[in-house]
Coordinates of C-alpha atoms and ligand atoms in Angstrom, one line a residue:
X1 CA 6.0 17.8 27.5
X2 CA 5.6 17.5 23.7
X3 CA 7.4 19.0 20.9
X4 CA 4.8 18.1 18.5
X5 CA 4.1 21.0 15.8
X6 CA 1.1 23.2 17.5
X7 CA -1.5 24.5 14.7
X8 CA 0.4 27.0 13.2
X9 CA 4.1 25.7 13.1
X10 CA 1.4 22.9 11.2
X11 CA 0.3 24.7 8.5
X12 CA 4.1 26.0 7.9
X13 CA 4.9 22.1 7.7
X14 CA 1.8 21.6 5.4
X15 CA 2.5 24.3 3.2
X16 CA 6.1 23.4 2.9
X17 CA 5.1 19.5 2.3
X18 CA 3.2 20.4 -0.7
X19 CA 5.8 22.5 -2.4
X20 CA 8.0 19.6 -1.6
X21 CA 5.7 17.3 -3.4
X22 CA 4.8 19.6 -6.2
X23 CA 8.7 19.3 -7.0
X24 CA 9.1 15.7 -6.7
X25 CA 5.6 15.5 -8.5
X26 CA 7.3 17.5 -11.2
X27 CA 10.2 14.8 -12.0
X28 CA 8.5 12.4 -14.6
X29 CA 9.7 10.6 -17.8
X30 CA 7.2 12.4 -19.7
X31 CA 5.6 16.0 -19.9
X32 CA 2.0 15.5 -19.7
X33 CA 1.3 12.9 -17.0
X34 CA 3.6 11.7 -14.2
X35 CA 5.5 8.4 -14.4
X36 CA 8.5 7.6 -12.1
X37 CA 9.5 3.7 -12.9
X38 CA 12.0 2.4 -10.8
X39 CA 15.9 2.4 -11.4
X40 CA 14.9 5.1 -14.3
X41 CA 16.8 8.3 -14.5
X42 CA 13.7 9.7 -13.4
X43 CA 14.1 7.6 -10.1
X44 CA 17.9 9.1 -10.3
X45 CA 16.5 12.5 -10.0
X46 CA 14.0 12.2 -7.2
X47 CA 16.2 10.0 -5.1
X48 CA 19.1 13.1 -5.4
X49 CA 16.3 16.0 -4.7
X50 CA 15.2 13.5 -1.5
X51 CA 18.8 13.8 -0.5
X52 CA 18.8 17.2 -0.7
X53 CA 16.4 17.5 1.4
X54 CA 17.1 14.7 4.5
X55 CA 20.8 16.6 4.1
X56 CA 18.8 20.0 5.2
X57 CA 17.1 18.5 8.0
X58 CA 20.1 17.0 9.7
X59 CA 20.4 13.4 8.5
X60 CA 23.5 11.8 6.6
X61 CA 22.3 10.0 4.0
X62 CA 23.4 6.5 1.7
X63 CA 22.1 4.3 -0.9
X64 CA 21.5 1.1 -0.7
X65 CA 22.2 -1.5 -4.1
X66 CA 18.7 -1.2 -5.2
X67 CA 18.6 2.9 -4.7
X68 CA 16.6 2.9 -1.6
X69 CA 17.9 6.4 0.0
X70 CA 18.3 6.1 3.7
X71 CA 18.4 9.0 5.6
X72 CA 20.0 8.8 8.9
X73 CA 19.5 11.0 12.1
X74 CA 21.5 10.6 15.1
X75 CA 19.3 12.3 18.1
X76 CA 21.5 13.6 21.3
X77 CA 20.6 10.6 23.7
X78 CA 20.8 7.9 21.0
X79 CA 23.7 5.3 21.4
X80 CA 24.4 2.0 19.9
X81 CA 22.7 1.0 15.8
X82 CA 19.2 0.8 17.6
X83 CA 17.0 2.4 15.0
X84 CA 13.2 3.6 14.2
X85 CA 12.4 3.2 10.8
X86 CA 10.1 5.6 8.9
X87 CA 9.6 5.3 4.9
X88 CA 7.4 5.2 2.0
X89 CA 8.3 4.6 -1.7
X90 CA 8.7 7.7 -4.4
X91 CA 8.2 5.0 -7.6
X92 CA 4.8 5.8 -9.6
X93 CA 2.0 4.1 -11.5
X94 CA 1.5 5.0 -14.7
X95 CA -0.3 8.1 -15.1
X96 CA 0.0 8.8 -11.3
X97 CA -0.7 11.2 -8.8
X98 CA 1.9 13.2 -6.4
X99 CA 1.0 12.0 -3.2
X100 CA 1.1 7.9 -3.3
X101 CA 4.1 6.9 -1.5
X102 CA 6.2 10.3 -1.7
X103 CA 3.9 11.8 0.8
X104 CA 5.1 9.3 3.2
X105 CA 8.6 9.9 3.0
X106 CA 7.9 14.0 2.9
X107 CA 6.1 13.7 6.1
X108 CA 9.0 11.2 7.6
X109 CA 12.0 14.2 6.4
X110 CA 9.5 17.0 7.8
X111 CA 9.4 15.2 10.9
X112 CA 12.7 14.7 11.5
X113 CA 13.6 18.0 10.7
X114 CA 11.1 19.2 13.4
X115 CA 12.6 16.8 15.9
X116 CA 16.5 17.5 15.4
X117 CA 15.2 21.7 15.0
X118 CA 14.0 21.2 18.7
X119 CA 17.3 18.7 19.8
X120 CA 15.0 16.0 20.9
X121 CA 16.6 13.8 23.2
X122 CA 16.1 10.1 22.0
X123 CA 16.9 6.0 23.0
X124 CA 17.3 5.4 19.0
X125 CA 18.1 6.9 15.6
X126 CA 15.8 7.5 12.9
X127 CA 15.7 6.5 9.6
X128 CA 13.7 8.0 6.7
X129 CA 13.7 5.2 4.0
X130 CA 12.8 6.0 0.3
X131 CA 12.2 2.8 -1.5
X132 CA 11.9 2.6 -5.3
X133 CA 9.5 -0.2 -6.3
X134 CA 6.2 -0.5 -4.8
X135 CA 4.4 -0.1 -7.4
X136 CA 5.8 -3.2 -9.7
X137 CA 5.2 -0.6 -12.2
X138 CA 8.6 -1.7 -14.2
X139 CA 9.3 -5.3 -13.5
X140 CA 6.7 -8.0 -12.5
X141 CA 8.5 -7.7 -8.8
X142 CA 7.1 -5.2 -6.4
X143 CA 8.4 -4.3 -3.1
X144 CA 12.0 -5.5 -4.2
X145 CA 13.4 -2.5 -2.3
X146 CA 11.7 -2.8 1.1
X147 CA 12.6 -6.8 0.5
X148 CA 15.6 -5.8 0.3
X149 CA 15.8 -3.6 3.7
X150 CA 14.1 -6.2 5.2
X151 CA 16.5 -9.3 4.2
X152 CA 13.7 -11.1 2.2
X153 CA 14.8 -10.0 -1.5
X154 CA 14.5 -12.8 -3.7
X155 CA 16.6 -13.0 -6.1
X156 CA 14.9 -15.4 -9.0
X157 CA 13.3 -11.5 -9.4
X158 CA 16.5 -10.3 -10.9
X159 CA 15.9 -12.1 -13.9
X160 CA 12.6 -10.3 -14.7
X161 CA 12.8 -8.1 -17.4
X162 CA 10.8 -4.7 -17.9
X163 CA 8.9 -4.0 -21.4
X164 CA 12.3 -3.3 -23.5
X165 CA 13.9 -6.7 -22.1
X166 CA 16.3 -4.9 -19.5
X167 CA 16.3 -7.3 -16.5
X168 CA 16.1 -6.2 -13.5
X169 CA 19.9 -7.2 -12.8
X170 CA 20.7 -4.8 -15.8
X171 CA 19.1 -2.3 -14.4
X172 CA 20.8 -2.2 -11.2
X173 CA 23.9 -1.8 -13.1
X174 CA 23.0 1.4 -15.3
X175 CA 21.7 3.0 -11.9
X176 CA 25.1 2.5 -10.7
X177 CA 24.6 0.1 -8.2
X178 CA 25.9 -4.0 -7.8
X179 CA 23.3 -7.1 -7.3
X180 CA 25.9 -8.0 -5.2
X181 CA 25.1 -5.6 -2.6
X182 CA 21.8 -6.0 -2.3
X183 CA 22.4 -8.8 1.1
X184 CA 24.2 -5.7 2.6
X185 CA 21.1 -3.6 2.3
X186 CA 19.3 -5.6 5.3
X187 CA 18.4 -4.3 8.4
X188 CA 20.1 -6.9 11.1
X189 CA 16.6 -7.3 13.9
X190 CA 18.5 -6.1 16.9
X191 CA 18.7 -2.4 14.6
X192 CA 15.0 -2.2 13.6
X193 CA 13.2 -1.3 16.9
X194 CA 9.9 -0.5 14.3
X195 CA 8.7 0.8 11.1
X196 CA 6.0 3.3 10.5
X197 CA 4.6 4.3 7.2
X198 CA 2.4 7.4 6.9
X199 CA 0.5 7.3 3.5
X200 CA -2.6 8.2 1.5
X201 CA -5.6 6.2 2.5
X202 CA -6.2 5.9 -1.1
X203 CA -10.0 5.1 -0.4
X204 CA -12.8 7.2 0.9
X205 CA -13.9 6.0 4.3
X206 CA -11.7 8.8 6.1
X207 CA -13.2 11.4 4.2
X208 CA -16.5 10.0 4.5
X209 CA -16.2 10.1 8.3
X210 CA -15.2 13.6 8.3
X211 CA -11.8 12.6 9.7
X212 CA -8.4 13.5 8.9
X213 CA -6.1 10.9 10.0
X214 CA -6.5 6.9 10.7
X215 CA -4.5 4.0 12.2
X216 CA -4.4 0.8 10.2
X217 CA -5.0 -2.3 11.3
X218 CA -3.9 -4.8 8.7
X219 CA -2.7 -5.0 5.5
X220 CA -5.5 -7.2 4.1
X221 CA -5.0 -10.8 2.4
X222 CA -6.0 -11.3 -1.2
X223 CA -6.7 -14.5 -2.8
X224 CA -7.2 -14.2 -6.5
X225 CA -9.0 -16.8 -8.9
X226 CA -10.7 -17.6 -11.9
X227 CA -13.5 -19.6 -12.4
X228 CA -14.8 -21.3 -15.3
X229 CA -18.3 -22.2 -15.7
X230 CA -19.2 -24.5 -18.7
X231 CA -22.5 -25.0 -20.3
X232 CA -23.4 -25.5 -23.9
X233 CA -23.9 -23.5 -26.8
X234 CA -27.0 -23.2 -28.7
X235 CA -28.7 -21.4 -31.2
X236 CA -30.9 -18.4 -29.6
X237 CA -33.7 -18.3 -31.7
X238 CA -34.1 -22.3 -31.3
X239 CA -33.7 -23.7 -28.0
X240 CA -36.5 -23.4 -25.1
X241 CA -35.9 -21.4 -22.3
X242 CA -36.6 -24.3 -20.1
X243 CA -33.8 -26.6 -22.0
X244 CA -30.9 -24.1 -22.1
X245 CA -27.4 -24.8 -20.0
X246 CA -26.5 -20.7 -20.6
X247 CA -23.1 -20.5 -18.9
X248 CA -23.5 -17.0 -18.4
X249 CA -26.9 -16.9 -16.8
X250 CA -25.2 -19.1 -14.1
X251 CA -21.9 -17.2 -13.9
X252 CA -24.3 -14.2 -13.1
X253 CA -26.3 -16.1 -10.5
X254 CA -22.6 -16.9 -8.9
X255 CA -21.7 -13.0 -9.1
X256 CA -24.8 -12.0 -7.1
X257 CA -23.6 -14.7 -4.6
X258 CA -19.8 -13.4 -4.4
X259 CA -21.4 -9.9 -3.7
X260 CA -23.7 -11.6 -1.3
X261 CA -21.2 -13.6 0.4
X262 CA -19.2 -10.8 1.0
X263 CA -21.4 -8.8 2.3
X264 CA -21.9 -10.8 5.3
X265 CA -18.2 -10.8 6.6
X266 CA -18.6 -6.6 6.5
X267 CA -17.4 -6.6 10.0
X268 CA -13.9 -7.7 9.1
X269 CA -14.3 -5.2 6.0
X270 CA -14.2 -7.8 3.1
X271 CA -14.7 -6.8 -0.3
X272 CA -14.8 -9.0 -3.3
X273 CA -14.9 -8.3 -7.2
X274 CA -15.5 -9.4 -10.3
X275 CA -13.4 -7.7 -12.4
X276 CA -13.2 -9.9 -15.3
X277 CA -15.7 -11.7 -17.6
X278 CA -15.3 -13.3 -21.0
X279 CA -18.1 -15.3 -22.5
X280 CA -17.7 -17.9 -25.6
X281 CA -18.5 -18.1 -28.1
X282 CA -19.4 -14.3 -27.6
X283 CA -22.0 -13.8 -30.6
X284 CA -25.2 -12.0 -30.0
X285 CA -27.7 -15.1 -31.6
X286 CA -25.5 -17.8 -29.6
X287 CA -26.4 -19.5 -26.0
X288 CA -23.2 -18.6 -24.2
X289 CA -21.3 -22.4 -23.5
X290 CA -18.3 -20.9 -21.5
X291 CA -17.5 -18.7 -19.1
X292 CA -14.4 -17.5 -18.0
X293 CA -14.6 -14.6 -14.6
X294 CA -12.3 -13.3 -12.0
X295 CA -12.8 -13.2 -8.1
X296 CA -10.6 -10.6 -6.4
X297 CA -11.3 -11.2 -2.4
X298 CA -9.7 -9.3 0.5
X299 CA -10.5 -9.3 3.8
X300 CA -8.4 -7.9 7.2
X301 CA -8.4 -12.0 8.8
X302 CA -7.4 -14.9 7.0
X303 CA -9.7 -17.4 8.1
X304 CA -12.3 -15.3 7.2
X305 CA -11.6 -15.4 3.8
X306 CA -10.8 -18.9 3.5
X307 CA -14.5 -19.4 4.8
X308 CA -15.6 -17.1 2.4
X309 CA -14.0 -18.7 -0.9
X310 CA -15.4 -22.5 0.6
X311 CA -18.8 -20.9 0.7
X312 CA -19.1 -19.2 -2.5
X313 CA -17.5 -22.7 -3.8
X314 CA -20.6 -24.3 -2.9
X315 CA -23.0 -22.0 -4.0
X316 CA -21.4 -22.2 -7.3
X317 CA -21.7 -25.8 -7.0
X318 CA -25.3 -25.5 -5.8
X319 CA -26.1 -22.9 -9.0
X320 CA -24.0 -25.1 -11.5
X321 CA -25.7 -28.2 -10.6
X322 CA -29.5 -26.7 -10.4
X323 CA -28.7 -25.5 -14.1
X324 CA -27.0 -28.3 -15.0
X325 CA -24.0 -26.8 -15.6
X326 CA -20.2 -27.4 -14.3
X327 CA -17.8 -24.8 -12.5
X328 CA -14.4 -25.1 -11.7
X329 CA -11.9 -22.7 -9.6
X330 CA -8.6 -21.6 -10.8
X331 CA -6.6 -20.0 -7.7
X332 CA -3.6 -18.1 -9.0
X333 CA -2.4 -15.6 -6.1
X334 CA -2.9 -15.7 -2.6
X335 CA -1.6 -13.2 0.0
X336 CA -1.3 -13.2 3.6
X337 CA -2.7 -10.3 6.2
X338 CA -0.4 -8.7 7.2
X339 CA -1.5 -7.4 10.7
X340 CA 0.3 -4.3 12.1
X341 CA 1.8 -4.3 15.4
X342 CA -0.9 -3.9 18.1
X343 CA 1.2 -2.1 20.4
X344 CA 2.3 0.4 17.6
X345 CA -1.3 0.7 16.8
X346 CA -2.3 1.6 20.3
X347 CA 0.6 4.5 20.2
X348 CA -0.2 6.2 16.7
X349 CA -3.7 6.1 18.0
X350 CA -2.9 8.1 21.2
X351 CA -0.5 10.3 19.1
X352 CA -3.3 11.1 16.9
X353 CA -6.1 11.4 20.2
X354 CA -3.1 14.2 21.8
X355 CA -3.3 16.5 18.9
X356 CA -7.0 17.3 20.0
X357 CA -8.5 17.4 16.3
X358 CA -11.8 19.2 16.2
X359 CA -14.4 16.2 15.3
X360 CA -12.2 13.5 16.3
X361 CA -14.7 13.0 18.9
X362 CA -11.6 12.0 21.5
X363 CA -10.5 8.8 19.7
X364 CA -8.4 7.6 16.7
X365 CA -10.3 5.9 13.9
X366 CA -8.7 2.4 13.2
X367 CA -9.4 0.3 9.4
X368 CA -7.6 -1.8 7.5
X369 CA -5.9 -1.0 4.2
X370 CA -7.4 -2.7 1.3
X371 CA -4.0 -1.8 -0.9
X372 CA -0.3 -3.4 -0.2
X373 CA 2.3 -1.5 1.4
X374 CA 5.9 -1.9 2.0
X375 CA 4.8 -1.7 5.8
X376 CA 3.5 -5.3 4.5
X377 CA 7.5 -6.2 3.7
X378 CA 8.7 -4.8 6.6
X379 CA 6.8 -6.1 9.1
X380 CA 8.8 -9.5 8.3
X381 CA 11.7 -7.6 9.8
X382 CA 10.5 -5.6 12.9
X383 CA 7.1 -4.3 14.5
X384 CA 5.3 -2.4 11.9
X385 CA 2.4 0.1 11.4
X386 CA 0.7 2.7 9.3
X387 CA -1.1 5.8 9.6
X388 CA -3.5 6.7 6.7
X389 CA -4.4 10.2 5.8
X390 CA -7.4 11.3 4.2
X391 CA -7.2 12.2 0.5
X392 CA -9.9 13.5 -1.3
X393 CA -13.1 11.5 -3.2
X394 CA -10.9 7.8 -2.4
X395 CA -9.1 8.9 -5.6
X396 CA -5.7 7.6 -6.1
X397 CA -3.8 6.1 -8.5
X398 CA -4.9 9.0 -10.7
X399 CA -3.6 12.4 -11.3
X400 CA -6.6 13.8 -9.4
X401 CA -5.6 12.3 -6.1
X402 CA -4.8 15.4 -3.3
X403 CA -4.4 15.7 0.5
X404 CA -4.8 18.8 1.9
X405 CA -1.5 20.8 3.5
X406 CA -3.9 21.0 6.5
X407 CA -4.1 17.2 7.2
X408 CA -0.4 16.8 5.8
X409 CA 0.7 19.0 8.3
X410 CA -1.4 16.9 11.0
X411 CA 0.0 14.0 10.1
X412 CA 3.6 15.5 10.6
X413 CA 2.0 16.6 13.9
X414 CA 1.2 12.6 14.6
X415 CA 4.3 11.5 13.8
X416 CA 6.4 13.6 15.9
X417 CA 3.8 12.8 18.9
X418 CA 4.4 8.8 18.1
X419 CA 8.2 9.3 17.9
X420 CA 7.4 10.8 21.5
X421 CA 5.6 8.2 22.8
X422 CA 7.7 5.3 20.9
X423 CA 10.5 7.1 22.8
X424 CA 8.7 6.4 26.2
X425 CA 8.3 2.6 25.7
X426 CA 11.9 1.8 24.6
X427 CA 13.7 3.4 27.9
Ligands
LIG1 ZN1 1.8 3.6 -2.3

């Protein structure tokens, strides 16, 4: 017998997520467009209104040394530190909208506050976590705060320094807090039984499918890279077609075949870009010589990718050499998949499949998420998955991003229903 929220008690949820998210949305460093950096006063603010608010659903709450507010519920039934651990992060881009993180942590306070309102009996606790740098927006380190929770932190990051010089260690300080406390922030593994992470899909394949809600299957890996193609400069007007080395007539051959390449791993959902392209010496009546362009390449499996980058190598080297010109690759970040737990996947797909969503079409729609999480963090510490929810056009990081109360509400719905089910495995 489920407690989940039925359709109605869901649009009360939905409605009362977005008033929740309007308010946090509303806590910004500046008037006219929402920025929340973390360890700022503005982070002060949201982390005290968050408290507020796990308080008034039943949960004691604490900070950790790196503000991460942990909101802790105690079900009747749970003994002993065991622990399920839900959470998101309420740091911003700049110029961001309301939903990308904070919506994660709503839904996770919403839930719980549905669960203790109905005294759900339960093997573990729950903890909502609220961490405060996803984003990297402030220092160059992101995901310090779920590092943190999840005993990884490194501390070399404490020396980075945001825009105005303040380190990261200063920072700490003005919020109140002690470096020193940070190893006292981790989750010990016999505590974390799993984390879940409800978020915006921030992408449009959800909404293209006409579906509200989907279960993600990896973080994906990224490997990064420059390449450099050299040729040699000429003058336009005086050198023959057939006798030019134009760097950036092969750098656009190679382009085609990164887009190419790609395209032939889309079962495993890669995507590669070219962001970046620079050509020198950059004059309108001069042959390009050099070439300077970025590869940005994700993909859901590892090996894929690494089979994808030797193969675009080699095409490069086949379209350098027919052209007579040379290419060299500059890797300068690489990132792991981070899978998500299969067994967790299976559940928030049945959770999803028991709320009985018109169009659903009886099963749960699984993809991988293109964009890090803190679920990617966590999962170093404990089991860990995500459930995406549709937001509308793919837009995020953007003050026009929006999910509907309707699917917020469903995704409360989900959660509860997974807590359910999560329940049933651990007894
Ligand atoms: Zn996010």
């Amino acid at each position: 017998m489920t407690v989940s929220p039925a359709k109605e008690e869901q649009s009360a949820i939905g409605a009362r997520a977005e008033t929740m998210l309007s308010e946090l949305g509303a806590i910004s460093s500046e008037p006219n467009r929402l920025i929340r950096l973390f360890l700022s006063p503005e982070h002060r603010r949201a982390a005290d209104l968050i408290t507020g608010w796990m308080k008034s659903a039943g949960m004691s709450v604490a900070e950790d040394a790196l503000g991460t507010v942990c909101g802790h519920w105690q079900p009747p039934g749970a003994t002993g530190k065991r622990r399920l651990l839900i959470g998101s992060h309420i740091d911003t881009v700049i110029d961001a909208g309301r939903y990308d993180g904070p919506l994660g942590v709503v839904v996770g306070i919403l839930a719980v506050k549905h669960l203790a309102s109905r005294n759900v009996s339960l093997p573990f606790g729950i903890d909502v976590l609220a961490f405060g740098d996803e984003e990297g927006s402030r220092f160059r380190s992101t995901l310090a705060s779920s590092s943190a929770c999840a005993g990884i932190f490194d501390n070399a990051s404490l020396a980075f320094a945001d825009r105005n010089g303040v380190t990261l260690a200063q920072a700490i300080e003005t919020y109140g807090k002690s470096a020193a406390g940070i190893p006292a922030a981790a989750y010990a593994r016999e505590e974390a039984a799993a984390y879940v992470e409800v978020h915006i899909e921030q992408g449009p394949v959800l909404e293209a499918k006409n579906l509200p809600l989907g279960v993600v299957t990896a973080i994906v890996g990224q490997s990064r890279m420059r390449v450099v193609v050299l040729g040699e400069a000429g003058h336009a007007g005086t050198v023959p077609m057939p006798m030019r080395h134009d760097a950036l007539v092969g750098s656009a051959e190679i382009v085609l075949a990164v887009e190419r390449i790609a395209k032939t791993y889309s079962a495993d959902n890669m995507v590669a870009t070219v962001g970046r392209i620079e050509a020198s010496p950059g004059a309108t009546n001069v042959i390009p010589g050099r070439v300077g362009f970025s590869i940005d390449l994700r993909s859901a499996t590892d090996s894929m990718r690494k089979a994808a980058i030797e193969q675009i190598k080699q095409d490069a080297q086949r379209i350098a050499a027919s052209r007579k010109l040379e290419v060299a690759f500059e890797p300068f970040h690489e990132t792991v998949t981070t899978p998500c737990a299969p067994h967790l996947q299976d559940l928030l797909a049945s959770a999803i499949e028991d709320l009985r969503i018109e169009d659903l079409a009886q099963r749960a729609i699984r993809l991988p998420s293109g964009a890090g999480h803190d679920a990617q963090v966590m999962a170093r510490l404990c089991p860990s998955a995500m459930l995406f929810v549709r937001c509308r056009g793919g837009i995020s990081h953007n003050p026009a991003e929006y999910a509907s109360p309707a699917d917020i509400g469903l995704a409360t719905a989900a959660l509860v229903r997974f807590v359910e089910r999560f329940a049933e495995t651990q007894t």
